[in-house]
Amino acid sequence: MPRYYFDIDDSISIHDEQGQDFSDSAAAQAEAFRRAAVYGGDPANLEKSGVIVVTVRDGPDSVVVRVRLICQVDDRKPGAGANSGVQGSMPHVA
């Protein structure tokens, strides 16, 4: 089984030295999506705009795929919520 490495960059880079075995590049890509989704699922990671990049490698310099998860936070008027009539407004989730 091929070994794939998952480097994470979200303003701090984490270089995967161990890797993980997957049956093929499609399975490794699915894992990259899963890792990005787990990161994006944590509200603490979404408090400000930013990008997380999961880079999948199958060797030291051999990139298989990159997954970018982008979080864009736009300031909104105080009190604007889902039913406020302000275009693009979202309810605040505590």
Coordinates of C-alpha atoms in Angstrom, one line a residue:
M1 CA 0.0 0.0 0.0
P2 CA 1.4 3.5 -0.8
R3 CA 2.2 5.9 1.9
Y4 CA 0.9 9.4 1.8
Y5 CA 1.9 12.4 3.9
F6 CA -0.4 15.2 5.0
D7 CA 1.1 18.6 5.5
I8 CA -1.1 21.2 7.2
D9 CA -0.7 24.9 6.9
D10 CA -3.0 27.4 8.6
S11 CA -0.4 30.2 9.2
I12 CA 1.6 27.6 11.1
S13 CA 3.1 24.7 9.0
I14 CA 3.1 21.2 10.1
H15 CA 5.2 18.9 8.0
D16 CA 4.1 15.2 8.2
E17 CA 7.1 13.0 8.6
Q18 CA 5.3 9.7 9.4
G19 CA 2.6 9.5 6.7
Q20 CA -0.2 7.0 6.5
D21 CA -1.0 4.1 4.2
F22 CA -3.9 4.3 1.8
S23 CA -5.0 2.1 -1.0
D24 CA -4.7 4.8 -3.7
S25 CA -4.5 8.6 -4.3
A26 CA -8.4 8.8 -4.3
A27 CA -8.5 7.5 -0.7
A28 CA -5.7 9.9 0.3
Q29 CA -7.6 12.8 -1.2
A30 CA -10.7 11.8 0.7
E31 CA -8.6 11.8 3.9
A32 CA -7.4 15.3 3.0
F33 CA -11.1 16.5 2.6
R34 CA -11.9 14.8 6.0
R35 CA -9.0 16.6 7.8
A36 CA -9.9 20.0 6.3
A37 CA -13.6 19.4 7.3
V38 CA -12.6 18.5 10.9
Y39 CA -10.6 21.6 11.1
G40 CA -13.4 23.7 9.7
G41 CA -15.9 22.1 12.1
D42 CA -14.2 23.6 15.1
P43 CA -15.7 27.1 15.7
A44 CA -12.5 28.2 17.4
N45 CA -10.7 27.8 14.1
L46 CA -13.3 30.0 12.3
E47 CA -13.2 33.2 14.5
K48 CA -11.3 35.1 11.8
S49 CA -10.7 34.9 8.1
G50 CA -8.1 32.5 6.9
V51 CA -7.1 29.5 4.9
I52 CA -6.1 26.0 5.8
V53 CA -4.2 24.0 3.2
V54 CA -3.9 20.3 3.4
T55 CA -1.1 19.1 1.0
V56 CA -1.0 15.4 0.3
R57 CA 2.4 14.0 -0.8
D58 CA 3.5 10.6 -1.8
G59 CA 7.2 11.4 -1.5
P60 CA 9.5 14.2 -0.3
D61 CA 8.6 16.6 -3.1
S62 CA 5.8 14.8 -4.9
V63 CA 2.5 16.6 -4.3
V64 CA -0.6 14.5 -5.1
V65 CA -3.3 17.0 -4.2
R66 CA -3.9 20.2 -2.2
V67 CA -7.2 21.0 -0.5
R68 CA -7.8 24.6 0.6
L69 CA -10.5 25.4 3.1
I70 CA -11.2 29.1 3.0
C71 CA -13.0 31.0 5.8
Q72 CA -14.1 34.5 5.0
V73 CA -15.6 36.6 7.8
D74 CA -17.3 39.8 6.8
D75 CA -18.2 42.3 9.5
R76 CA -21.9 43.0 9.7
K77 CA -24.1 45.6 11.2
P78 CA -25.0 45.0 14.9
G79 CA -28.2 43.2 15.3
A80 CA -28.2 41.8 11.8
G81 CA -29.4 38.3 11.8
A82 CA -31.0 35.7 9.5
N83 CA -34.3 37.5 9.4
S84 CA -33.0 41.1 9.5
G85 CA -33.4 41.8 5.9
V86 CA -29.7 42.7 5.6
Q87 CA -28.4 40.9 2.6
G88 CA -25.8 38.3 3.4
S89 CA -26.4 38.4 7.1
M90 CA -26.1 35.3 9.2
P91 CA -27.4 34.6 12.7
H92 CA -24.9 34.6 15.5
V93 CA -24.1 31.2 16.9
A94 CA -23.0 31.1 20.5

